[in-house]
Short mmCIF file of C-alpha atoms (C1' of nucleotides) in Angstrom, two decimals:
data_model
loop_
_atom_site.label_atom_id
_atom_site.label_comp_id
_atom_site.label_asym_id
_atom_site.label_seq_id
_atom_site.Cartn_x
_atom_site.Cartn_y
_atom_site.Cartn_z
CA MET L 1 96.29 89.11 -31.82
CA LYS L 2 99.35 89.76 -29.73
CA ARG L 3 101.36 86.80 -28.56
CA ILE L 4 100.37 85.47 -25.15
CA ALA L 5 103.12 84.57 -22.70
CA GLU L 6 103.28 81.01 -21.49
CA SER L 7 103.25 82.30 -17.93
CA THR L 8 99.95 84.02 -18.64
CA VAL L 9 98.39 80.80 -19.90
CA ARG L 10 99.58 78.96 -16.79
CA ARG L 11 97.89 81.53 -14.60
CA LEU L 12 94.66 81.35 -16.58
CA SER L 13 94.55 77.63 -15.77
CA VAL L 14 95.06 78.39 -12.10
CA TYR L 15 92.30 81.02 -12.13
CA LEU L 16 89.99 78.54 -13.81
CA ARG L 17 90.65 75.92 -11.16
CA TYR L 18 89.80 78.38 -8.39
CA LEU L 19 86.70 79.58 -10.22
CA GLU L 20 85.46 76.01 -10.47
CA GLU L 21 86.09 75.48 -6.77
CA SER L 22 84.32 78.75 -5.93
CA SER L 23 81.38 77.81 -8.06
CA GLY L 24 81.09 74.59 -6.09
CA ARG L 25 80.92 76.69 -2.93
CA GLY L 26 78.12 78.77 -4.39
CA LEU L 27 80.01 82.03 -4.94
CA SER L 28 78.64 84.16 -7.75
CA THR L 29 81.31 86.87 -8.08
CA LEU L 30 85.02 87.13 -7.39
CA SER L 31 87.34 90.15 -7.42
CA SER L 32 90.74 90.23 -9.09
CA ASP L 33 92.16 90.51 -5.59
CA GLU L 34 90.58 87.27 -4.42
CA LEU L 35 91.67 85.47 -7.56
CA ALA L 36 95.18 86.82 -7.10
CA LYS L 37 95.45 85.61 -3.50
CA HIS L 38 94.62 82.07 -4.44
CA ALA L 39 96.77 82.02 -7.54
CA GLY L 40 99.79 83.49 -5.80
CA THR L 41 99.96 86.66 -7.87
CA THR L 42 98.73 90.26 -7.77
CA SER L 43 95.37 91.75 -8.66
CA ALA L 44 96.95 93.91 -11.36
CA GLN L 45 98.40 90.79 -12.93
CA VAL L 46 95.02 89.09 -12.91
CA ARG L 47 93.35 92.03 -14.60
CA LYS L 48 96.14 92.33 -17.17
CA ASP L 49 95.95 88.61 -17.93
CA LEU L 50 92.22 88.72 -18.49
CA SER L 51 92.29 91.99 -20.43
CA PHE L 52 94.26 90.28 -23.22
CA PHE L 53 91.10 88.46 -24.12
CA GLY L 54 88.39 91.00 -23.38
CA SER L 55 86.52 92.79 -20.60
CA PHE L 56 85.02 90.18 -18.36
CA GLY L 57 84.54 92.15 -15.14
CA LYS L 58 82.09 94.70 -13.82
CA ARG L 59 83.69 97.79 -12.25
CA GLY L 60 83.00 98.04 -8.55
CA LEU L 61 81.79 94.45 -8.49
CA GLY L 62 84.29 91.96 -9.82
CA TYR L 63 83.90 89.00 -12.13
CA SER L 64 80.86 86.79 -12.51
CA VAL L 65 82.00 83.28 -11.58
CA PRO L 66 79.96 81.36 -14.15
CA GLU L 67 80.67 83.85 -16.95
CA LEU L 68 84.40 84.01 -16.35
CA THR L 69 84.53 80.23 -15.98
CA ASP L 70 82.93 79.80 -19.39
CA SER L 71 85.18 82.41 -20.96
CA LEU L 72 88.35 80.85 -19.59
CA ARG L 73 87.28 77.39 -20.71
CA GLU L 74 86.69 78.81 -24.16
CA ILE L 75 90.04 80.61 -24.21
CA LEU L 76 91.98 77.59 -22.99
CA GLY L 77 90.34 75.32 -25.52
CA LEU L 78 88.62 73.32 -22.80
CA ALA L 79 85.14 73.71 -24.23
CA ARG L 80 85.86 70.50 -26.12
CA ASP L 81 87.39 67.15 -25.24
CA TRP L 82 90.89 66.05 -26.22
CA SER L 83 92.03 62.50 -26.81
CA VAL L 84 95.39 61.43 -25.47
CA ALA L 85 97.67 58.54 -26.39
CA ILE L 86 100.32 57.42 -23.94
CA VAL L 87 103.52 56.35 -25.65
CA GLY L 88 105.57 54.10 -23.38
CA ALA L 89 104.03 51.60 -20.98
CA GLY L 90 106.79 51.78 -18.37
CA LYS L 91 106.22 52.59 -14.73
CA ILE L 92 105.37 56.22 -15.27
CA GLY L 93 103.38 55.76 -18.46
CA THR L 94 101.27 53.10 -16.79
CA ALA L 95 100.73 55.28 -13.74
CA LEU L 96 99.68 58.28 -15.83
CA ALA L 97 97.27 56.15 -17.85
CA GLN L 98 95.48 55.08 -14.70
CA ASP L 99 95.76 58.31 -12.76
CA ARG L 100 92.46 60.05 -12.27
CA GLY L 101 93.01 63.77 -12.45
CA PHE L 102 95.35 63.29 -15.36
CA GLY L 103 92.62 61.73 -17.43
CA SER L 104 89.97 63.94 -15.88
CA ARG L 105 88.71 67.28 -17.11
CA ARG L 106 88.61 67.23 -20.85
CA PHE L 107 91.50 64.85 -21.51
CA HIS L 108 90.78 61.20 -22.24
CA VAL L 109 93.33 58.47 -22.64
CA VAL L 110 92.38 56.43 -25.69
CA ALA L 111 95.48 54.30 -26.30
CA ILE L 112 98.75 53.13 -24.78
CA TYR L 113 101.69 52.11 -26.95
CA ASP L 114 104.95 50.31 -26.32
CA VAL L 115 107.59 48.53 -28.40
CA ASP L 116 108.36 45.81 -25.84
CA PRO L 117 106.76 42.47 -26.83
CA ALA L 118 106.55 41.61 -23.12
CA LYS L 119 104.28 44.61 -22.57
CA ILE L 120 102.22 44.54 -25.77
CA GLY L 121 98.81 43.03 -25.08
CA LYS L 122 99.03 43.62 -21.33
CA PRO L 123 95.85 45.17 -19.88
CA ILE L 124 96.20 48.57 -18.19
CA GLY L 125 92.96 49.74 -16.68
CA PRO L 126 90.41 49.63 -19.50
CA HIS L 127 93.17 49.58 -22.13
CA THR L 128 95.46 47.04 -23.70
CA VAL L 129 99.02 47.99 -24.58
CA ARG L 130 99.32 48.28 -28.35
CA ASP L 131 102.37 47.72 -30.53
CA PHE L 132 103.95 51.08 -31.36
CA ALA L 133 104.57 49.67 -34.84
CA ARG L 134 100.85 50.11 -35.37
CA LEU L 135 100.98 53.84 -34.68
CA GLU L 136 100.78 54.79 -38.36
CA SER L 137 97.98 52.41 -39.31
CA ASP L 138 96.02 53.28 -36.16
CA SER L 139 96.44 56.97 -36.91
CA ALA L 140 95.16 56.60 -40.44
CA ARG L 141 91.84 55.47 -38.99
CA ALA L 142 91.58 57.43 -35.76
CA ARG L 143 94.33 59.43 -34.19
CA ALA L 144 94.48 60.93 -30.73
CA ASP L 145 95.10 64.68 -30.53
CA ILE L 146 97.88 64.68 -27.96
CA ALA L 147 100.67 62.20 -27.29
CA VAL L 148 102.25 61.82 -23.87
CA LEU L 149 105.79 60.66 -24.49
CA VAL L 150 107.12 58.50 -21.67
CA VAL L 151 109.95 56.57 -23.32
CA PRO L 152 113.69 56.34 -22.61
CA ALA L 153 115.78 59.36 -23.60
CA ASP L 154 117.47 57.63 -26.52
CA SER L 155 114.24 56.68 -28.28
CA ALA L 156 112.35 59.92 -27.60
CA GLN L 157 113.44 61.84 -30.71
CA ASP L 158 112.55 58.96 -33.05
CA ALA L 159 109.19 58.48 -31.41
CA ALA L 160 108.49 62.22 -31.62
CA GLU L 161 109.24 62.27 -35.33
CA ARG L 162 106.91 59.35 -35.98
CA LEU L 163 104.19 61.02 -33.93
CA ALA L 164 104.61 64.24 -35.89
CA LYS L 165 104.45 62.35 -39.21
CA ALA L 166 101.41 60.44 -38.04
CA GLY L 167 99.62 63.75 -37.58
CA TYR L 168 99.71 64.26 -33.83
CA LEU L 169 99.15 67.90 -32.94
CA ALA L 170 100.91 68.06 -29.60
CA ILE L 171 103.40 66.17 -27.47
CA LEU L 172 103.80 66.26 -23.72
CA ASN L 173 107.36 65.05 -23.34
CA PHE L 174 108.66 63.39 -20.18
CA ALA L 175 111.95 62.23 -21.69
CA PRO L 176 114.98 64.26 -20.59
CA VAL L 177 115.83 65.47 -24.07
CA GLN L 178 115.28 68.62 -26.11
CA LEU L 179 112.86 67.39 -28.79
CA GLN L 180 113.30 68.66 -32.34
CA CYS L 181 109.82 68.86 -33.86
CA PRO L 182 108.22 70.61 -36.85
CA PRO L 183 106.69 73.92 -35.75
CA GLU L 184 103.12 72.75 -36.30
CA VAL L 185 103.51 70.30 -33.41
CA ALA L 186 103.11 71.89 -29.98
CA VAL L 187 105.58 70.53 -27.46
CA ARG L 188 105.86 70.87 -23.70
CA SER L 189 108.42 69.11 -21.61
CA VAL L 190 108.37 67.95 -18.02
CA ASN L 191 111.80 66.99 -16.79
CA LEU L 192 111.91 65.67 -13.27
CA ALA L 193 115.69 65.54 -13.06
CA LEU L 194 115.76 69.24 -13.92
CA GLU L 195 113.32 70.06 -11.14
CA LEU L 196 115.31 68.11 -8.58
CA GLU L 197 118.51 69.78 -9.71
CA GLY L 198 116.81 73.15 -9.39
CA LEU L 199 115.99 72.33 -5.79
CA SER L 200 119.53 71.11 -5.24
CA PHE L 201 120.81 74.46 -6.51
CA GLU L 202 118.51 76.42 -4.22
CA LEU L 203 119.45 74.34 -1.21
CA THR L 204 123.10 74.85 -2.00
CA SER L 205 123.17 78.53 -2.86
CA ARG L 206 120.26 80.29 -1.22
CA ARG L 207 120.53 78.71 2.23
CA ARG L 208 121.52 81.13 4.94
CA MET T 1 125.86 87.61 -5.29
CA LYS T 2 123.17 88.69 -7.71
CA ARG T 3 120.02 86.62 -7.88
CA ILE T 4 120.10 83.87 -10.46
CA ALA T 5 117.04 83.37 -12.64
CA GLU T 6 115.30 80.03 -12.51
CA SER T 7 115.59 79.81 -16.28
CA THR T 8 119.36 80.12 -15.95
CA VAL T 9 119.51 77.23 -13.50
CA ARG T 10 117.43 75.08 -15.82
CA ARG T 11 119.86 75.73 -18.65
CA LEU T 12 122.86 74.93 -16.47
CA SER T 13 121.34 71.50 -15.86
CA VAL T 14 120.90 71.02 -19.58
CA TYR T 15 124.51 72.06 -20.27
CA LEU T 16 125.69 69.63 -17.62
CA ARG T 17 123.77 66.78 -19.21
CA TYR T 18 125.37 67.47 -22.59
CA LEU T 19 128.81 67.83 -21.05
CA GLU T 20 128.46 64.43 -19.43
CA GLU T 21 127.37 62.93 -22.73
CA SER T 22 130.29 64.60 -24.54
CA SER T 23 132.71 63.36 -21.96
CA GLY T 24 131.46 59.83 -22.62
CA ARG T 25 132.25 60.40 -26.29
CA GLY T 26 135.77 61.48 -25.46
CA LEU T 27 135.49 65.20 -26.27
CA SER T 28 137.86 67.39 -24.30
CA THR T 29 136.62 70.88 -25.19
CA LEU T 30 133.31 72.41 -26.24
CA SER T 31 132.48 75.91 -27.50
CA SER T 32 129.58 78.00 -26.25
CA ASP T 33 128.14 77.58 -29.73
CA GLU T 34 128.12 73.79 -29.52
CA LEU T 35 126.61 73.87 -26.05
CA ALA T 36 123.96 76.30 -27.28
CA LYS T 37 122.94 74.09 -30.22
CA HIS T 38 122.26 71.15 -27.99
CA ALA T 39 120.54 73.12 -25.29
CA GLY T 40 118.29 74.98 -27.70
CA THR T 41 119.63 78.45 -26.93
CA THR T 42 122.27 80.90 -28.21
CA SER T 43 126.00 81.06 -27.62
CA ALA T 44 125.70 84.48 -26.00
CA GLN T 45 123.19 83.04 -23.57
CA VAL T 46 125.52 80.20 -22.66
CA ARG T 47 128.39 82.57 -21.99
CA LYS T 48 126.19 84.90 -19.93
CA ASP T 49 124.85 82.01 -17.91
CA LEU T 50 128.32 80.73 -17.09
CA SER T 51 129.78 84.20 -16.46
CA PHE T 52 127.50 84.60 -13.43
CA PHE T 53 129.66 82.08 -11.66
CA GLY T 54 133.12 82.82 -13.02
CA SER T 55 135.33 82.49 -16.07
CA PHE T 56 135.44 78.88 -17.11
CA GLY T 57 136.44 79.16 -20.75
CA LYS T 58 139.61 79.80 -22.68
CA ARG T 59 139.37 82.45 -25.36
CA GLY T 60 139.86 81.06 -28.83
CA LEU T 61 139.44 77.54 -27.52
CA GLY T 62 136.22 77.00 -25.64
CA TYR T 63 135.47 75.21 -22.40
CA SER T 64 137.31 72.21 -20.99
CA VAL T 65 134.74 69.44 -20.71
CA PRO T 66 135.97 67.91 -17.45
CA GLU T 67 136.59 71.27 -15.79
CA LEU T 68 133.24 72.76 -16.73
CA THR T 69 131.50 69.53 -15.74
CA ASP T 70 133.02 69.74 -12.28
CA SER T 71 132.22 73.42 -11.93
CA LEU T 72 128.59 72.96 -12.94
CA ARG T 73 128.18 70.03 -10.56
CA GLU T 74 129.59 72.21 -7.81
CA ILE T 75 127.32 75.15 -8.70
CA LEU T 76 124.20 73.00 -8.93
CA GLY T 77 124.93 71.33 -5.61
CA LEU T 78 125.44 67.97 -7.27
CA ALA T 79 128.85 67.36 -5.78
CA ARG T 80 127.00 65.69 -2.92
CA ASP T 81 124.15 63.20 -2.65
CA TRP T 82 120.61 64.11 -1.65
CA SER T 83 118.13 61.86 0.08
CA VAL T 84 114.53 61.89 -1.06
CA ALA T 85 111.34 60.77 0.65
CA ILE T 86 108.27 60.05 -1.46
CA VAL T 87 105.07 61.12 0.26
CA GLY T 88 102.08 59.29 -1.18
CA ALA T 89 102.22 55.69 -2.41
CA GLY T 90 99.58 56.05 -5.10
CA LYS T 91 100.15 55.17 -8.73
CA ILE T 92 102.50 58.02 -9.48
CA GLY T 93 104.38 57.97 -6.18
CA THR T 94 105.02 54.26 -6.59
CA ALA T 95 106.16 54.73 -10.17
CA LEU T 96 108.56 57.54 -9.23
CA ALA T 97 109.99 55.51 -6.38
CA GLN T 98 110.93 52.74 -8.77
CA ASP T 99 111.85 54.83 -11.77
CA ARG T 100 115.54 54.72 -12.58
CA GLY T 101 116.62 58.10 -13.81
CA PHE T 102 114.54 59.74 -11.14
CA GLY T 103 116.53 58.07 -8.42
CA SER T 104 119.74 58.23 -10.45
CA ARG T 105 122.38 60.91 -10.37
CA ARG T 106 122.73 62.18 -6.87
CA PHE T 107 119.18 61.66 -5.65
CA HIS T 108 118.35 58.59 -3.59
CA VAL T 109 114.93 57.53 -2.45
CA VAL T 110 115.17 56.55 1.21
CA ALA T 111 111.54 56.29 2.29
CA ILE T 112 107.96 56.14 1.03
CA TYR T 113 105.05 57.31 3.16
CA ASP T 114 101.30 56.96 2.96
CA VAL T 115 98.33 57.33 5.30
CA ASP T 116 96.28 54.48 3.84
CA PRO T 117 96.40 51.38 6.12
CA ALA T 118 95.93 49.25 3.02
CA LYS T 119 99.19 50.57 1.60
CA ILE T 120 101.29 50.80 4.76
CA GLY T 121 103.67 47.86 4.95
CA LYS T 122 103.43 47.10 1.25
CA PRO T 123 106.82 46.53 -0.39
CA ILE T 124 107.80 48.88 -3.22
CA GLY T 125 111.09 47.95 -4.77
CA PRO T 126 113.59 47.80 -1.90
CA HIS T 127 111.31 49.89 0.33
CA THR T 128 108.29 49.30 2.52
CA VAL T 129 105.53 51.91 2.69
CA ARG T 130 105.71 53.64 6.06
CA ASP T 131 102.88 55.23 8.03
CA PHE T 132 102.93 59.00 7.43
CA ALA T 133 102.06 59.36 11.12
CA ARG T 134 105.65 58.35 11.78
CA LEU T 135 107.05 61.26 9.78
CA GLU T 136 107.93 63.30 12.85
CA SER T 137 109.53 60.50 14.85
CA ASP T 138 111.42 59.26 11.78
CA SER T 139 112.64 62.77 11.09
CA ALA T 140 113.93 63.22 14.62
CA ARG T 141 116.35 60.36 13.96
CA ALA T 142 117.14 60.72 10.29
CA ARG T 143 115.35 62.95 7.86
CA ALA T 144 115.58 63.02 4.10
CA ASP T 145 116.57 66.31 2.48
CA ILE T 146 113.87 66.53 -0.13
CA ALA T 147 110.23 65.41 -0.10
CA VAL T 148 108.37 64.50 -3.26
CA LEU T 149 104.74 65.25 -2.58
CA VAL T 150 102.39 62.98 -4.52
CA VAL T 151 99.16 63.15 -2.53
CA PRO T 152 95.62 64.25 -3.42
CA ALA T 153 95.07 67.98 -3.76
CA ASP T 154 93.07 68.32 -0.57
CA SER T 155 95.74 66.83 1.68
CA ALA T 156 98.74 68.49 0.04
CA GLN T 157 98.81 71.68 2.13
CA ASP T 158 98.61 69.76 5.43
CA ALA T 159 101.31 67.37 4.36
CA ALA T 160 103.52 70.25 3.26
CA GLU T 161 103.17 71.96 6.62
CA ARG T 162 104.11 68.80 8.47
CA LEU T 163 107.10 68.29 6.20
CA ALA T 164 108.23 71.87 6.82
CA LYS T 165 107.85 71.46 10.59
CA ALA T 166 109.71 68.15 10.45
CA GLY T 167 112.67 70.00 8.98
CA TYR T 168 112.50 69.11 5.31
CA LEU T 169 114.46 71.56 3.21
CA ALA T 170 112.67 71.22 -0.08
CA ILE T 171 109.45 69.92 -1.60
CA LEU T 172 108.82 68.80 -5.15
CA ASN T 173 105.05 69.14 -5.36
CA PHE T 174 102.93 67.15 -7.81
CA ALA T 175 99.59 68.09 -6.26
CA PRO T 176 97.62 70.66 -8.28
CA VAL T 177 97.63 73.30 -5.54
CA GLN T 178 99.62 76.42 -4.76
CA LEU T 179 101.52 75.35 -1.61
CA GLN T 180 101.93 77.87 1.18
CA CYS T 181 105.29 77.16 2.81
CA PRO T 182 107.71 79.04 5.07
CA PRO T 183 110.40 80.75 3.00
CA GLU T 184 113.18 78.47 4.23
CA VAL T 185 111.57 75.56 2.40
CA ALA T 186 112.32 75.47 -1.32
CA VAL T 187 109.30 74.46 -3.37
CA ARG T 188 108.88 73.49 -7.01
CA SER T 189 105.66 72.34 -8.53
CA VAL T 190 104.93 70.04 -11.42
CA ASN T 191 101.32 70.24 -12.49
CA LEU T 192 100.39 67.90 -15.31
CA ALA T 193 96.90 69.31 -15.76
CA LEU T 194 98.46 72.73 -16.32
CA GLU T 195 100.77 71.38 -18.99
CA LEU T 196 97.94 69.66 -20.82
CA GLU T 197 95.84 72.80 -20.64
CA GLY T 198 98.78 74.78 -22.00
CA LEU T 199 98.86 72.45 -25.00
CA SER T 200 95.11 72.75 -25.35
CA PHE T 201 95.47 76.53 -25.49
CA GLU T 202 98.17 76.34 -28.13
CA LEU T 203 96.19 73.92 -30.25
CA THR T 204 93.16 76.16 -29.99
CA SER T 205 94.74 79.56 -30.52
CA ARG T 206 97.93 79.20 -32.50
CA ARG T 207 96.73 76.78 -35.14
CA ARG T 208 96.60 78.19 -38.63
"C1'" DC H 1 83.27 103.93 -3.34
"C1'" DA H 2 84.84 99.48 -4.67
"C1'" DG H 3 86.96 97.41 -8.17
"C1'" DT H 4 87.97 97.08 -13.31
"C1'" DG H 5 90.75 98.30 -17.46
"C1'" DT H 6 94.96 100.21 -19.13
"C1'" DG H 7 98.83 103.38 -20.54
"C1'" DA H 8 103.19 104.25 -18.52
"C1'" DA H 9 107.02 103.05 -15.67
"C1'" DG H 10 109.84 99.60 -13.81
"C1'" DC H 11 112.36 95.49 -13.86
"C1'" DA H 12 114.43 91.25 -15.55
"C1'" DC H 13 115.93 88.30 -18.96
"C1'" DT H 14 117.94 88.00 -23.68
"C1'" DT H 15 120.54 89.47 -27.59
"C1'" DC H 16 124.01 92.34 -29.63
"C1'" DA H 17 128.47 93.66 -30.56
"C1'" DC H 18 133.01 94.15 -29.68
"C1'" DA H 19 137.32 94.41 -26.88
"C1'" DG H 20 140.49 91.18 -25.24
"C1'" DC H 21 142.99 86.97 -24.90
"C1'" DC H 22 144.74 82.32 -26.49
"C1'" DG K 1 141.60 83.78 -36.28
"C1'" DG K 2 138.59 81.87 -33.08
"C1'" DC K 3 136.09 82.22 -29.18
"C1'" DT K 4 135.29 84.07 -24.52
"C1'" DG K 5 133.61 87.69 -21.33
"C1'" DT K 6 130.77 91.60 -20.80
"C1'" DG K 7 128.81 96.37 -20.96
"C1'" DA K 8 125.05 98.26 -23.67
"C1'" DA K 9 120.85 97.88 -26.17
"C1'" DG K 10 116.70 95.50 -26.83
"C1'" DT K 11 112.57 92.95 -25.60
"C1'" DG K 12 108.98 91.39 -22.89
"C1'" DC K 13 106.74 90.54 -18.56
"C1'" DT K 14 105.19 92.74 -14.22
"C1'" DT K 15 103.83 96.46 -11.28
"C1'" DC K 16 102.04 101.03 -10.67
"C1'" DA K 17 98.68 104.35 -10.58
"C1'" DC K 18 94.70 106.39 -11.94
"C1'" DA K 19 90.69 107.41 -14.93
"C1'" DC K 20 86.44 105.40 -15.25
"C1'" DT K 21 82.12 103.00 -14.20
"C1'" DG K 22 78.40 100.13 -11.99
#
DNA sequence: CAGTGTGAAGCACTTCACAGCC
DNA sequence: GGCTGTGAAGTGCTTCACACTG
């Protein structure tokens, strides 16, 4: 199968969200044009995106909401649940662990790690902060699928390597560093400083 | 001036970070190749990126660390400070407000808003949660430059419109919705559900 | 006839390759 | 000789436009 662009996958998620909302409002079909409006793209783009994976629509009619919902869930790997471990029990890690919406859908936080003795053992929602030294022994028994890395920049690379060795399949990285990981580990980064600096650039350059 | 791609701006931020680190280690020049290694790109890309804004390097030598640092700060609009208001004092908003690194560099949190009477008046670090109803009157006196929107999905669009009307220049949106804003307001979105679903897709499709 | 599916065209970002300068 | 700056070529995503079908 041809490689799918990351931008395409992002849009599929957005379509899915709108489909779920539409389903809640009792709609049974949706056109590429309606999907496009709510996803901030064009109808041609919607059709192209979906056509990578098959023919889901009916000509003259549009897409069946329940059918396309199921198909997109299948495509995005959301027909199953994923377990998530939060690595780093700082302010943001703690907030993410408790945030509904982050844990919702098919992603379930199953553990929170930290190296700080002052934090280890502390309760966070239904969890207790575990010693990151136990990562390897924990993982031998039961490992989460995805790690959310919320540690300081200078310990992120080490932590990532241990996660990769311990068999984690994916890392969502919040540390402001370019992680070096073996190719079998999927990595995405969210870098808030970068986003703010992007806004700073726009405000500086594009303002009339 | 020709339009600059968002991906280019992202990389400039990454270069700047490495320049600052290198400066701390006493390096005085850096080649496009060294910059590329640490930014995860190619030397040609680095040179192209920089050439949009001028000629900063010396042939045969590379780039002067202090000079390029200054130039990039200037380009990215980081030669000045920016004030930031956090809108939404939930778990994540509160965490961001207190996170060092987020507030660091040239971005300073100056206010935190919420609509929940239970939260209004609560101290968060050096700040006190303010009633979002006061946004307009506050803004008439002194308005922050950038708003960080950390409210539930169903109130995000309303909040964004009020921020735009109140004269905010930019919004960093964490709510999982496609914000509709007037074009003079710069918007960037960070959507954690989308990132997780992107990983889910990779784990499902690309695994051998 | 409304709306999908899709080759072809268009556009934008990246990589190449080399002339030019230090 | 080393490394930048940059047109030209390459690649990949997006938009167009239209044949096709329910």
